[in-house]
CSV table of C-alpha atoms in Angstrom, one decimal:
chain,number,residue,atom,x,y,z
A,10,MET,CA,-235.8,-87.4,-81.2
A,11,SER,CA,-232.9,-89.6,-80.1
A,12,SER,CA,-230.5,-88.8,-77.4
A,13,GLN,CA,-227.3,-89.9,-75.7
A,14,PRO,CA,-225.6,-88.7,-72.4
A,15,ASN,CA,-225.8,-84.9,-72.5
A,16,GLY,CA,-226.6,-85.0,-76.3
A,17,PHE,CA,-229.6,-85.0,-78.6
A,18,ARG,CA,-230.5,-85.4,-82.2
A,19,PHE,CA,-233.8,-84.8,-84.1
A,20,THR,CA,-235.0,-84.5,-87.7
A,21,VAL,CA,-236.9,-81.4,-88.7
A,22,ALA,CA,-240.5,-82.4,-89.3
A,23,ALA,CA,-242.8,-80.5,-91.8
A,24,ALA,CA,-244.6,-78.9,-88.9
A,25,CYS,CA,-241.3,-77.5,-87.6
A,26,ALA,CA,-240.0,-76.2,-91.0
A,27,GLY,CA,-239.7,-72.5,-91.0
A,28,SER,CA,-239.0,-72.2,-87.3
A,29,ARG,CA,-235.9,-70.5,-85.9
A,30,LEU,CA,-233.2,-73.0,-84.8
A,31,ASP,CA,-233.1,-71.7,-81.2
A,32,ALA,CA,-236.9,-71.9,-80.9
A,33,ALA,CA,-237.0,-75.4,-82.3
A,34,VAL,CA,-234.4,-76.7,-79.9
A,35,ALA,CA,-236.2,-75.1,-77.0
A,36,ALA,CA,-239.4,-76.8,-78.1
A,37,GLU,CA,-237.7,-80.2,-78.5
A,38,ILE,CA,-235.5,-80.3,-75.4
A,39,GLU,CA,-237.0,-80.4,-72.0
A,40,CYS,CA,-235.8,-77.7,-69.5
A,41,CYS,CA,-234.0,-75.8,-72.3
A,42,SER,CA,-235.0,-72.2,-72.7
A,43,ARG,CA,-234.7,-70.4,-76.0
A,44,SER,CA,-232.0,-68.0,-74.7
A,45,PHE,CA,-230.0,-71.0,-73.4
A,46,ALA,CA,-230.4,-72.8,-76.7
A,47,ALA,CA,-229.1,-69.6,-78.5
A,48,THR,CA,-226.1,-69.6,-76.2
A,49,LEU,CA,-225.3,-73.2,-77.0
A,50,ILE,CA,-225.7,-72.5,-80.8
A,51,ARG,CA,-223.3,-69.6,-80.6
A,52,ARG,CA,-220.8,-71.8,-78.8
A,53,GLY,CA,-221.0,-74.4,-81.6
A,54,LEU,CA,-222.6,-77.0,-79.4
A,55,ILE,CA,-225.6,-77.3,-81.7
A,56,THR,CA,-225.4,-77.9,-85.5
A,57,VAL,CA,-227.6,-78.4,-88.5
A,58,ASN,CA,-226.5,-81.2,-90.9
A,59,GLY,CA,-223.1,-81.0,-89.2
A,60,SER,CA,-222.6,-77.3,-89.7
A,61,GLY,CA,-222.7,-74.4,-87.3
A,62,LYS,CA,-225.5,-71.9,-87.7
A,63,LYS,CA,-226.8,-68.8,-86.1
A,64,PRO,CA,-229.7,-68.9,-83.5
A,65,GLY,CA,-232.1,-67.3,-86.1
A,66,TYR,CA,-231.3,-69.8,-88.8
A,67,VAL,CA,-234.6,-70.9,-90.4
A,68,LEU,CA,-235.0,-74.7,-90.5
A,69,ARG,CA,-236.0,-76.7,-93.5
A,70,GLU,CA,-237.9,-80.1,-93.4
A,71,GLY,CA,-235.6,-83.1,-93.3
A,72,GLU,CA,-232.6,-81.3,-91.8
A,73,THR,CA,-230.9,-83.0,-88.8
A,74,VAL,CA,-230.2,-81.0,-85.7
A,75,CYS,CA,-227.6,-82.4,-83.3
A,76,GLY,CA,-226.4,-80.9,-80.1
A,77,THR,CA,-224.8,-81.4,-76.7
A,78,ILE,CA,-226.2,-80.0,-73.5
A,79,PRO,CA,-223.4,-79.4,-71.0
A,80,PRO,CA,-224.0,-80.0,-67.4
A,81,PRO,CA,-225.1,-77.0,-65.4
A,82,GLU,CA,-222.3,-74.7,-64.3
A,83,ALA,CA,-221.6,-74.8,-60.7
A,84,PRO,CA,-223.6,-71.9,-59.2
A,85,ASP,CA,-221.7,-69.0,-57.8
A,86,PHE,CA,-224.1,-68.7,-54.9
A,87,ARG,CA,-224.8,-70.8,-51.9
A,88,PRO,CA,-228.2,-71.7,-50.4
A,89,GLU,CA,-229.0,-69.7,-47.4
A,90,GLU,CA,-231.8,-70.2,-44.8
A,91,ILE,CA,-233.3,-66.8,-45.3
A,92,PRO,CA,-237.0,-66.4,-44.3
A,93,LEU,CA,-239.3,-65.9,-47.3
A,94,HIS,CA,-242.8,-64.5,-47.3
A,95,ILE,CA,-244.5,-66.9,-49.7
A,96,LEU,CA,-247.7,-65.7,-51.3
A,97,TYR,CA,-248.4,-68.7,-53.5
A,98,GLU,CA,-246.6,-72.0,-54.2
A,99,ASP,CA,-247.2,-75.3,-56.0
A,100,ALA,CA,-245.1,-77.8,-57.9
A,101,GLU,CA,-244.5,-75.4,-60.9
A,102,LEU,CA,-243.7,-72.1,-59.3
A,103,VAL,CA,-243.4,-70.0,-56.2
A,104,VAL,CA,-244.5,-66.4,-55.7
A,105,ILE,CA,-242.6,-64.3,-53.2
A,106,ASP,CA,-243.3,-61.0,-51.4
A,107,LYS,CA,-239.8,-59.5,-51.7
A,108,PRO,CA,-239.0,-57.2,-48.9
A,109,PRO,CA,-237.4,-53.8,-49.6
A,110,GLY,CA,-233.6,-53.9,-49.4
A,111,MET,CA,-233.3,-57.5,-50.7
A,112,VAL,CA,-231.2,-57.9,-53.8
A,113,VAL,CA,-232.6,-60.4,-56.3
A,114,HIS,CA,-229.5,-61.8,-58.0
A,115,PRO,CA,-226.0,-62.4,-56.6
A,116,ALA,CA,-223.5,-59.8,-58.0
A,117,PRO,CA,-220.2,-58.2,-57.0
A,118,GLY,CA,-220.8,-56.8,-53.5
A,119,HIS,CA,-223.9,-59.0,-53.0
A,120,SER,CA,-222.7,-62.6,-53.1
A,121,GLY,CA,-225.0,-63.5,-50.3
A,122,GLY,CA,-228.3,-62.6,-48.7
A,123,THR,CA,-230.1,-62.4,-52.1
A,124,LEU,CA,-233.4,-63.8,-53.1
A,125,VAL,CA,-231.6,-66.4,-55.3
A,126,ASN,CA,-229.7,-67.6,-52.2
A,127,ALA,CA,-233.0,-67.9,-50.3
A,128,LEU,CA,-234.7,-69.7,-53.2
A,129,ALA,CA,-231.8,-72.1,-53.6
A,130,TYR,CA,-232.4,-73.2,-50.0
A,131,HIS,CA,-236.2,-73.3,-50.2
A,132,CYS,CA,-236.2,-75.2,-53.6
A,133,PRO,CA,-232.9,-77.2,-53.9
A,134,ASP,CA,-233.7,-78.4,-57.4
A,135,LEU,CA,-233.6,-74.9,-58.8
A,136,ALA,CA,-229.8,-74.8,-59.4
A,137,GLY,CA,-229.9,-76.8,-62.7
A,138,ILE,CA,-232.6,-74.9,-64.6
A,139,SER,CA,-231.3,-74.3,-68.1
A,140,GLY,CA,-227.7,-74.1,-66.7
A,141,SER,CA,-228.7,-70.8,-65.2
A,142,LEU,CA,-226.9,-69.0,-62.4
A,143,ARG,CA,-230.2,-67.2,-61.8
A,144,PRO,CA,-232.4,-70.2,-61.2
A,145,GLY,CA,-236.1,-69.8,-61.9
A,146,ILE,CA,-236.0,-66.0,-62.0
A,147,VAL,CA,-238.0,-64.7,-65.0
A,148,HIS,CA,-238.3,-61.0,-64.0
A,149,ARG,CA,-236.7,-58.7,-61.4
A,150,LEU,CA,-237.4,-55.9,-59.0
A,151,ASP,CA,-234.9,-53.3,-57.9
A,152,LYS,CA,-233.3,-53.8,-54.5
A,153,ASP,CA,-235.4,-51.2,-52.8
A,154,THR,CA,-238.6,-52.0,-54.6
A,155,SER,CA,-240.9,-54.4,-52.6
A,156,GLY,CA,-243.6,-56.8,-53.7
A,157,VAL,CA,-244.6,-59.7,-55.8
A,158,LEU,CA,-242.0,-61.7,-57.7
A,159,VAL,CA,-242.5,-65.1,-59.3
A,160,ALA,CA,-239.9,-67.8,-59.8
A,161,ALA,CA,-240.3,-71.0,-61.8
A,162,LYS,CA,-239.4,-74.4,-60.3
A,163,ASN,CA,-238.5,-76.2,-63.5
A,164,GLY,CA,-237.4,-75.4,-67.0
A,165,ILE,CA,-240.7,-75.9,-68.7
A,166,SER,CA,-242.5,-73.5,-66.3
A,167,MET,CA,-239.6,-71.0,-66.6
A,168,GLN,CA,-239.8,-71.0,-70.4
A,169,HIS,CA,-243.6,-70.6,-70.3
A,170,LEU,CA,-243.4,-67.7,-67.8
A,171,ALA,CA,-240.6,-66.0,-69.7
A,172,ALA,CA,-242.6,-66.1,-72.9
A,173,GLN,CA,-245.6,-64.5,-71.1
A,174,PHE,CA,-243.4,-61.6,-69.9
A,175,LYS,CA,-241.8,-61.2,-73.3
A,176,SER,CA,-245.2,-61.1,-75.1
A,177,ARG,CA,-246.6,-58.7,-72.5
A,178,GLN,CA,-249.3,-61.1,-71.3
A,179,VAL,CA,-248.4,-60.5,-67.7
A,180,ARG,CA,-250.2,-57.7,-66.0
A,181,LYS,CA,-248.0,-55.8,-63.5
A,182,ARG,CA,-249.6,-53.3,-61.1
A,183,TYR,CA,-247.6,-51.2,-58.6
A,184,LEU,CA,-248.3,-48.6,-55.9
A,185,ALA,CA,-246.1,-45.5,-56.0
A,186,LEU,CA,-246.1,-42.7,-53.4
A,187,VAL,CA,-245.1,-39.6,-55.4
A,188,TYR,CA,-244.4,-36.0,-54.8
A,189,GLY,CA,-247.2,-33.6,-55.7
A,190,VAL,CA,-250.7,-34.0,-57.0
A,191,PRO,CA,-251.3,-34.6,-60.7
A,192,GLU,CA,-253.7,-32.3,-62.5
A,193,SER,CA,-255.8,-35.2,-63.8
A,194,ASP,CA,-257.0,-38.3,-62.0
A,195,ALA,CA,-255.5,-40.7,-64.5
A,196,GLY,CA,-253.2,-40.8,-67.5
A,197,THR,CA,-250.8,-42.6,-69.8
A,198,ILE,CA,-247.1,-42.1,-70.2
A,199,ASP,CA,-245.9,-43.2,-73.6
A,200,LEU,CA,-242.2,-42.2,-73.6
A,201,PRO,CA,-239.3,-44.4,-74.8
A,202,ILE,CA,-236.6,-45.3,-72.2
A,203,GLY,CA,-232.9,-46.0,-72.7
A,204,ARG,CA,-229.6,-45.4,-71.1
A,205,HIS,CA,-229.0,-41.8,-70.0
A,206,PRO,CA,-226.8,-40.1,-72.6
A,207,VAL,CA,-224.2,-39.0,-70.0
A,208,ASP,CA,-224.8,-41.0,-66.8
A,209,ARG,CA,-224.6,-44.7,-67.8
A,210,LYS,CA,-226.0,-45.8,-64.4
A,211,LYS,CA,-229.3,-44.0,-65.1
A,212,MET,CA,-232.1,-44.5,-67.5
A,213,SER,CA,-233.8,-41.6,-69.3
A,214,VAL,CA,-236.5,-40.7,-71.7
A,215,THR,CA,-233.8,-38.6,-73.5
A,216,THR,CA,-231.6,-41.3,-74.9
A,217,ARG,CA,-229.7,-42.4,-78.0
A,218,THR,CA,-231.0,-46.0,-77.5
A,219,PRO,CA,-234.8,-45.6,-77.1
A,220,ARG,CA,-237.0,-48.6,-76.4
A,221,SER,CA,-240.8,-48.2,-76.2
A,222,ALA,CA,-242.2,-47.9,-72.7
A,223,LEU,CA,-245.9,-47.6,-71.8
A,224,THR,CA,-247.2,-46.8,-68.3
A,225,HIS,CA,-250.8,-46.3,-67.3
A,226,TRP,CA,-251.5,-44.6,-63.9
A,227,LYS,CA,-254.4,-43.3,-61.8
A,228,VAL,CA,-254.6,-41.5,-58.5
A,229,ARG,CA,-255.8,-43.8,-55.7
A,230,GLU,CA,-255.5,-41.2,-53.0
A,231,SER,CA,-254.3,-37.6,-52.9
A,232,PHE,CA,-252.7,-35.7,-49.9
A,233,VAL,CA,-251.3,-32.3,-49.3
A,234,GLY,CA,-248.1,-32.4,-51.3
A,235,ALA,CA,-248.2,-36.0,-52.4
A,236,SER,CA,-250.2,-38.7,-54.1
A,237,LEU,CA,-250.6,-42.5,-54.0
A,238,LEU,CA,-250.7,-43.8,-57.6
A,239,GLU,CA,-251.7,-47.1,-58.9
A,240,VAL,CA,-249.4,-47.9,-61.9
A,241,ASP,CA,-250.0,-50.4,-64.6
A,242,ILE,CA,-246.9,-51.0,-66.8
A,243,ARG,CA,-247.4,-52.7,-70.1
A,244,THR,CA,-243.6,-52.9,-70.8
A,245,GLY,CA,-240.8,-53.8,-68.5
A,246,ARG,CA,-238.0,-51.4,-69.0
A,247,THR,CA,-235.3,-50.9,-66.4
A,248,HIS,CA,-236.5,-48.3,-63.8
A,249,GLN,CA,-239.6,-47.7,-65.9
A,250,ILE,CA,-241.9,-46.4,-63.2
A,251,ARG,CA,-239.3,-44.3,-61.6
A,252,VAL,CA,-238.2,-42.7,-64.9
A,253,HIS,CA,-241.7,-42.1,-66.1
A,254,CYS,CA,-242.9,-40.6,-62.8
A,255,HIS,CA,-239.8,-38.3,-62.9
A,256,ALA,CA,-240.7,-37.3,-66.5
A,257,MET,CA,-244.3,-36.4,-65.6
A,258,GLY,CA,-243.0,-34.1,-62.8
A,259,HIS,CA,-244.0,-36.4,-59.9
A,260,PRO,CA,-241.0,-38.4,-58.8
A,261,VAL,CA,-241.3,-41.3,-56.4
A,262,ILE,CA,-240.7,-40.3,-52.8
A,263,GLY,CA,-237.4,-41.6,-51.5
A,264,ASP,CA,-235.9,-42.2,-54.9
A,265,PRO,CA,-232.2,-41.5,-54.6
A,266,VAL,CA,-231.6,-41.4,-58.4
A,267,TYR,CA,-234.5,-39.7,-60.1
A,268,CYS,CA,-235.9,-37.4,-57.5
A,269,ARG,CA,-235.4,-33.7,-58.2
A,270,ARG,CA,-233.4,-31.8,-55.6
A,271,GLY,CA,-236.2,-29.2,-55.0
A,272,GLU,CA,-239.0,-31.7,-54.3
A,273,LYS,CA,-238.4,-31.9,-50.6
A,274,LYS,CA,-238.2,-28.2,-50.2
A,275,ARG,CA,-241.5,-27.8,-52.2
A,276,LEU,CA,-243.2,-30.4,-49.9
A,277,ALA,CA,-241.9,-28.6,-46.9
A,278,SER,CA,-243.4,-25.4,-48.1
A,279,VAL,CA,-246.9,-26.9,-48.4
A,280,ALA,CA,-246.7,-29.6,-45.7
A,281,PRO,CA,-243.9,-28.8,-43.3
A,282,CYS,CA,-245.2,-31.4,-40.8
A,283,MET,CA,-244.3,-34.1,-43.4
A,284,ALA,CA,-240.9,-32.9,-44.5
A,285,GLN,CA,-239.1,-34.8,-41.8
A,286,SER,CA,-241.0,-38.1,-42.3
A,287,VAL,CA,-240.3,-38.0,-46.1
A,288,GLY,CA,-236.7,-37.1,-45.4
A,289,ASP,CA,-236.4,-40.2,-43.3
A,290,ALA,CA,-237.6,-42.5,-46.1
A,291,ALA,CA,-234.8,-45.1,-46.6
A,292,ARG,CA,-235.8,-46.1,-50.1
A,293,GLN,CA,-238.1,-45.3,-53.0
A,294,MET,CA,-241.8,-45.8,-52.0
A,295,LEU,CA,-242.5,-48.2,-54.8
A,296,HIS,CA,-244.3,-51.5,-54.3
A,297,ALA,CA,-245.1,-54.3,-56.8
A,298,TRP,CA,-248.7,-54.7,-55.7
A,299,LYS,CA,-250.3,-57.3,-58.0
A,300,LEU,CA,-249.1,-59.7,-60.6
A,301,THR,CA,-251.5,-61.5,-63.0
A,302,PHE,CA,-250.4,-64.3,-65.3
A,303,LEU,CA,-251.4,-67.6,-66.7
A,304,HIS,CA,-250.4,-70.7,-64.7
A,305,PRO,CA,-247.8,-72.5,-66.9
A,306,LYS,CA,-249.4,-75.9,-66.3
A,307,THR,CA,-253.2,-75.3,-65.9
A,308,GLY,CA,-253.4,-72.3,-68.1
A,309,LYS,CA,-255.7,-70.6,-65.6
A,310,THR,CA,-255.4,-66.9,-64.7
A,311,LEU,CA,-253.6,-66.4,-61.4
A,312,THR,CA,-253.5,-63.0,-59.6
A,313,VAL,CA,-251.3,-62.6,-56.6
A,314,GLU,CA,-251.3,-59.6,-54.3
A,315,ALA,CA,-248.6,-58.4,-51.8
A,316,PRO,CA,-249.7,-56.2,-48.9
A,317,VAL,CA,-248.1,-52.8,-48.6
A,318,PRO,CA,-245.0,-53.0,-46.5
A,319,ALA,CA,-244.7,-51.4,-43.1
A,320,ASP,CA,-242.5,-48.5,-44.0
A,321,MET,CA,-244.6,-47.4,-47.0
A,322,SER,CA,-247.8,-48.0,-45.0
A,323,ALA,CA,-246.6,-45.8,-42.1
A,324,LEU,CA,-245.7,-43.0,-44.5
A,325,ILE,CA,-249.1,-43.1,-46.1
A,326,ALA,CA,-250.7,-43.1,-42.7
A,327,GLU,CA,-248.7,-39.9,-41.9
A,328,PHE,CA,-249.9,-38.2,-45.0
A,329,ARG,CA,-253.5,-39.2,-44.2
A,330,ARG,CA,-253.1,-37.8,-40.7
A,331,TRP,CA,-252.0,-34.4,-42.0
A,332,THR,CA,-254.4,-34.1,-44.9
A,333,PRO,CA,-257.7,-32.6,-43.9
A,334,THR,CA,-259.6,-33.7,-47.0
A,335,ARG,CA,-258.6,-36.5,-49.4
A,336,GLU,CA,-260.0,-38.7,-52.1
A,337,PHE,CA,-259.8,-42.5,-52.2
A,338,ASP,CA,-260.1,-45.2,-54.9
A,339,ASN,CA,-260.3,-48.4,-53.0
A,340,ARG,CA,-260.9,-50.6,-56.0
């Protein structure tokens, strides 16, 4: 491969023939993800034999790929000295215990105080990763969901981690405090998820745009009127756990979007002492508990666990206090 300032040029070798254009560029150019390559191809900044192509164009041996990598756009966020609870960190990545209430990405109405703002201060070199305005972030958690979130420190690690999430190699386990007690101790929810047919701000298992979604769950602890579930999601759809728990009839406590109106009344009828405590829940009781993935450089399996946050822990303690008999699974 030859290169000039902000530019590159390479000839397609036999081993690369048959590859997609965007994938080949990502493989050849350091710190360039496949999605970023696809964006540049669509903008006409990458050509094959001097002609514009689509990201999915299949390369042939001997073709010449040329392109220009523009300098990273000026980020629309500012570094902020926000304390971070770091669970693991090395030269390739950092794993954060995101507190409830923290937004991950800057957006209208949330230009500051986000995890990205904090990471930009903690890791100043993040801003230029693949020209991204969301530096290093390869997955996300809802604002009011707490727990483990991993961020890459360089383009190669970001590309490696993003590929693991896309191919479902990453194991994501959550803890969810839900209304009611399921009839069985464990189960699987295999229901597609897409945009709600009427309310576009919600997701639903009844949708015109279904995408496969698979959730495994088991009861870790049962109470009067509620349960603590361990949830293992094999896909990463928006609001997946919240939507699937709602679909199985056991919505997440404190969920302002998917919780049925009658759940609090039903809880009050069986555990009146808990009604006020549950009513005071300021957010959905959902916690990203464990994340298991392959380290992008060493290839070794890395499992990182985040402790249950104070608000969720306190509510669980209240349920334990008012439940005469209960069952545990402390594995």
